[in-house]
Amino acid sequence: MKMIVARDYEELSKKAADKIVQVIENKPNAVLGLATGSTPVGMYKQLVAYNKDKLVDFSYVTTFNLDEYLGIPAEHPQSYQYFMKDNLFNHINIDQSKTHVPNGMAEDIELECKTYDEMIRAHGGIDIQVLGIGNNGHIGFNEPDDELIVGTHVTSLTQDTIKANARFFDSMDEVPTKAITMGLGDIMKAKEIILIASGEAKADIISKLLAGKIDTQVPASLLQVHPNVTVIVDEVAAKLIK
Ligand code: PGA
């Protein structure tokens, strides 16, 4: 695992965006694995700016997002489909038919999960996967548990995660309790992974992530056995690393 400690959120966002640009430079039809949440917002802003300045071309790029809430339609302002259009896809020269977010409204959810994994495989796998990390160590919506699931699946969100997501909804009742997420196998098959984390609240989990042990109660700890992971954090998130 490589570790980059950036001065602040702005530098972290730029370093993460630069990694993506590098991958697209080497392979114009790269397959990107993308994440939502507040952490990648700055990275997406940087990518939009690079695209405006013609420093990166997304026209041959394909994307697969990690996850989506179950039962929230794509047009809902809190859906991850909406987030991706709003933060990235509507502002860059990507062919939107090449962007994929799991469909949380699919009639046959099992089929949706299976098809999602098949599509990733058919595109030759993910060249670079972007990950945030939950305070509880989740990646995508792979929550702490006794067992972790390999492929795309439906998952129940933990109370911690529901609480963390509540800031985006008007009331607790509206916060989704289930999601579709890529599994640990999908993530671990990516050729390269960048995990980004910023701020005080992530300091504890970042130190656990590097503990030298794999613990299914800290799903991100599995990344320690991937051959090409870069963890990009700001100084505050790095402060408990020994
Ligand atoms: P955040 O979420 O970027 O909003 O902190 C990260 C995550 O839960 O994966």
Coordinates of C-alpha atoms and ligand atoms in Angstrom, one line a residue:
M1 CA 0.0 0.0 0.0
K2 CA 1.4 3.4 -1.0
M3 CA 0.5 6.3 1.2
I4 CA 0.3 9.9 0.1
V5 CA -0.2 12.6 2.8
A6 CA -1.5 15.8 1.2
R7 CA -1.4 19.2 2.9
D8 CA -5.2 19.7 2.8
Y9 CA -8.4 18.7 1.0
E10 CA -7.6 20.7 -2.1
E11 CA -4.2 19.1 -2.6
L12 CA -5.7 15.6 -1.9
S13 CA -8.4 16.2 -4.5
K14 CA -5.8 17.3 -7.1
K15 CA -3.5 14.3 -6.4
A16 CA -6.5 11.9 -6.8
A17 CA -7.6 13.6 -10.0
D18 CA -4.1 13.5 -11.4
K19 CA -4.0 9.7 -10.9
I20 CA -7.2 9.3 -12.9
V21 CA -5.8 11.6 -15.7
Q22 CA -2.6 9.5 -15.8
V23 CA -4.7 6.3 -16.3
I24 CA -6.7 7.8 -19.1
E25 CA -3.5 9.2 -20.7
N26 CA -2.1 5.6 -20.8
K27 CA -5.4 4.1 -21.9
P28 CA -7.9 6.5 -23.5
N29 CA -10.7 3.9 -23.3
A30 CA -10.0 3.2 -19.6
V31 CA -12.7 1.8 -17.3
L32 CA -13.1 3.9 -14.1
G33 CA -14.7 2.7 -10.9
L34 CA -16.2 5.7 -9.3
A35 CA -17.5 6.6 -5.8
T36 CA -20.0 9.1 -4.3
G37 CA -19.9 10.8 -0.9
S38 CA -18.5 14.1 0.1
T39 CA -14.8 13.1 -0.2
P40 CA -14.6 12.8 -4.0
V41 CA -16.5 16.0 -4.7
G42 CA -13.2 18.0 -4.9
M43 CA -11.6 15.4 -7.1
Y44 CA -14.6 15.6 -9.5
K45 CA -14.3 19.4 -9.6
Q46 CA -10.7 19.1 -10.5
L47 CA -11.5 16.6 -13.3
V48 CA -14.2 19.0 -14.7
A49 CA -11.6 21.8 -14.7
Y50 CA -9.0 19.6 -16.4
N51 CA -11.6 18.6 -19.0
K52 CA -12.5 22.2 -19.7
D53 CA -8.8 23.0 -20.2
K54 CA -8.6 20.0 -22.6
L55 CA -6.1 18.3 -20.4
V56 CA -8.1 15.1 -20.3
D57 CA -10.5 13.5 -22.8
F58 CA -13.4 11.4 -21.5
S59 CA -14.9 10.5 -24.9
Y60 CA -13.7 6.9 -24.9
V61 CA -14.0 6.3 -21.1
T62 CA -16.4 3.9 -19.4
T63 CA -17.4 4.2 -15.8
F64 CA -19.0 1.9 -13.2
N65 CA -20.1 3.3 -9.9
L66 CA -19.8 1.4 -6.7
D67 CA -23.3 1.6 -5.3
E68 CA -26.8 3.1 -5.2
Y69 CA -29.6 3.3 -2.7
L70 CA -32.3 0.7 -3.0
G71 CA -35.8 2.1 -3.8
I72 CA -34.6 5.6 -4.7
P73 CA -35.3 6.6 -8.4
A74 CA -32.5 8.0 -10.5
E75 CA -34.1 11.5 -10.7
H76 CA -34.2 11.8 -6.8
P77 CA -31.7 14.5 -5.8
Q78 CA -30.1 12.1 -3.2
S79 CA -29.7 9.2 -5.7
Y80 CA -26.1 8.4 -6.6
Q81 CA -27.1 8.5 -10.3
Y82 CA -28.1 12.1 -9.7
F83 CA -25.0 12.9 -7.7
M84 CA -22.7 11.6 -10.5
K85 CA -24.5 13.7 -13.2
D86 CA -24.5 16.7 -11.0
N87 CA -20.9 16.5 -9.9
L88 CA -19.2 15.0 -13.0
F89 CA -21.1 13.5 -16.0
N90 CA -23.0 16.6 -17.0
H91 CA -19.9 18.7 -17.0
I92 CA -17.4 16.6 -19.0
N93 CA -17.2 15.2 -22.5
I94 CA -18.2 11.7 -21.5
D95 CA -20.7 9.6 -23.6
Q96 CA -23.4 9.1 -20.9
S97 CA -24.3 5.8 -22.4
K98 CA -20.9 4.6 -21.2
T99 CA -21.6 5.5 -17.5
H100 CA -23.1 2.9 -15.2
V101 CA -24.7 3.2 -11.8
P102 CA -26.5 0.2 -10.3
N103 CA -30.3 0.6 -10.7
G104 CA -31.9 0.8 -7.3
M105 CA -35.3 0.6 -8.8
A106 CA -34.7 -2.6 -10.8
E107 CA -37.7 -5.0 -10.7
D108 CA -35.4 -8.0 -10.6
I109 CA -32.7 -7.0 -8.2
E110 CA -30.8 -10.3 -8.3
L111 CA -30.6 -10.0 -12.1
E112 CA -29.5 -6.4 -11.8
C113 CA -26.6 -7.4 -9.6
K114 CA -25.6 -10.3 -11.8
T115 CA -25.8 -8.2 -15.0
Y116 CA -23.7 -5.4 -13.3
D117 CA -20.9 -7.8 -12.6
E118 CA -21.1 -9.3 -16.1
M119 CA -20.9 -5.8 -17.7
I120 CA -17.7 -5.0 -15.7
R121 CA -16.2 -8.3 -16.8
A122 CA -17.2 -7.7 -20.4
H123 CA -15.4 -4.3 -20.4
G124 CA -12.2 -6.0 -19.3
G125 CA -12.5 -5.1 -15.6
I126 CA -11.8 -1.8 -13.8
D127 CA -8.5 0.0 -14.5
I128 CA -8.7 2.4 -11.6
Q129 CA -11.2 2.2 -8.7
V130 CA -11.8 5.3 -6.5
L131 CA -12.9 4.6 -2.9
G132 CA -13.9 6.7 0.0
I133 CA -14.1 5.0 3.4
G134 CA -16.9 5.0 6.0
N135 CA -16.0 5.8 9.6
N136 CA -16.8 2.2 10.2
G137 CA -14.4 0.9 7.5
H138 CA -16.9 0.3 4.8
I139 CA -15.9 0.6 1.2
G140 CA -18.8 1.0 -1.3
F141 CA -21.6 -0.3 1.0
N142 CA -19.7 -3.3 2.1
E143 CA -20.4 -2.9 5.8
P144 CA -18.6 -4.6 8.7
D145 CA -19.8 -8.1 9.1
D146 CA -18.7 -11.7 9.9
E147 CA -18.6 -12.4 6.2
L148 CA -18.0 -10.2 3.2
I149 CA -19.6 -10.8 -0.2
V150 CA -17.7 -11.1 -3.4
G151 CA -20.0 -9.8 -6.1
T152 CA -22.6 -7.0 -6.5
H153 CA -25.4 -7.5 -4.0
V154 CA -28.1 -5.9 -1.9
T155 CA -27.1 -5.0 1.6
S156 CA -28.7 -3.6 4.7
L157 CA -27.0 -0.4 5.9
T158 CA -25.7 -0.3 9.5
Q159 CA -27.1 2.2 12.0
D160 CA -23.7 4.1 11.8
T161 CA -24.1 4.5 8.0
I162 CA -27.7 5.4 8.1
K163 CA -26.9 8.1 10.7
A164 CA -24.0 9.4 8.5
N165 CA -26.2 9.6 5.5
A166 CA -29.1 11.3 7.4
R167 CA -27.4 14.7 6.8
F168 CA -28.5 14.6 3.2
F169 CA -32.2 13.9 3.9
D170 CA -35.0 16.0 5.4
S171 CA -36.0 13.4 8.0
M172 CA -34.7 10.1 9.4
D173 CA -37.7 8.2 7.9
E174 CA -36.5 9.1 4.4
V175 CA -32.9 7.8 4.8
P176 CA -32.6 4.5 2.8
T177 CA -31.8 1.4 4.9
K178 CA -30.7 -0.7 1.9
A179 CA -28.4 -0.4 -1.1
I180 CA -26.9 -2.2 -4.0
T181 CA -23.2 -2.4 -3.9
M182 CA -20.3 -3.9 -5.8
G183 CA -18.8 -6.6 -3.6
L184 CA -15.2 -6.9 -2.2
G185 CA -14.4 -9.2 -5.2
D186 CA -15.3 -6.5 -7.7
I187 CA -13.2 -4.0 -5.9
M188 CA -10.2 -6.3 -5.4
K189 CA -10.2 -7.2 -9.1
A190 CA -9.5 -3.5 -10.1
K191 CA -6.0 -3.1 -11.5
E192 CA -5.4 -0.1 -9.4
I193 CA -7.2 1.4 -6.4
I194 CA -7.0 4.9 -4.8
L195 CA -8.7 5.4 -1.4
I196 CA -9.2 9.0 -0.4
A197 CA -10.0 10.2 3.1
S198 CA -10.1 13.7 4.6
G199 CA -10.6 15.2 8.0
E200 CA -10.4 14.4 11.7
A201 CA -13.4 12.0 11.6
K202 CA -11.4 9.6 9.4
A203 CA -8.2 9.6 11.4
D204 CA -9.1 6.5 13.5
I205 CA -10.3 4.3 10.7
I206 CA -7.3 5.2 8.5
S207 CA -4.9 4.0 11.3
K208 CA -7.0 0.8 11.6
L209 CA -6.8 0.3 7.8
L210 CA -3.0 0.0 8.0
A211 CA -2.9 -2.4 11.1
G212 CA -1.4 -5.3 9.2
K213 CA -4.4 -7.5 9.8
I214 CA -7.4 -8.4 7.8
D215 CA -10.6 -8.0 9.7
T216 CA -14.1 -8.4 8.1
Q217 CA -15.3 -5.9 10.7
V218 CA -13.1 -3.4 8.9
P219 CA -13.9 -4.2 5.3
A220 CA -11.2 -1.8 3.9
S221 CA -8.5 -3.8 5.8
L222 CA -8.7 -6.3 2.9
L223 CA -7.1 -3.7 0.6
Q224 CA -3.8 -4.4 2.4
V225 CA -3.4 -7.5 0.2
H226 CA -4.1 -5.7 -3.1
P227 CA -0.9 -5.2 -5.2
N228 CA -1.6 -1.6 -6.3
V229 CA -3.4 0.6 -3.8
T230 CA -2.6 4.2 -3.0
V231 CA -4.2 5.8 0.1
I232 CA -4.4 9.6 -0.3
V233 CA -5.2 11.4 2.9
D234 CA -4.8 14.9 4.2
E235 CA -2.6 15.7 7.3
V236 CA -5.5 15.6 9.7
A237 CA -6.8 12.2 8.6
A238 CA -3.2 10.9 8.8
K239 CA -2.5 12.0 12.4
L240 CA -3.1 8.7 14.1
I241 CA -0.9 6.6 11.8
K242 CA 2.0 5.2 13.8
Ligands
PGA1 P1 -17.8 10.5 2.8 O1 -18.3 9.0 2.7 O2 -16.9 10.7 1.6 O3 -19.1 11.3 2.6 O4 -17.1 10.7 4.1 C1 -17.3 8.0 2.5 C2 -18.0 6.6 2.5 O5 -18.9 6.4 3.3 O6 -17.5 5.8 1.7

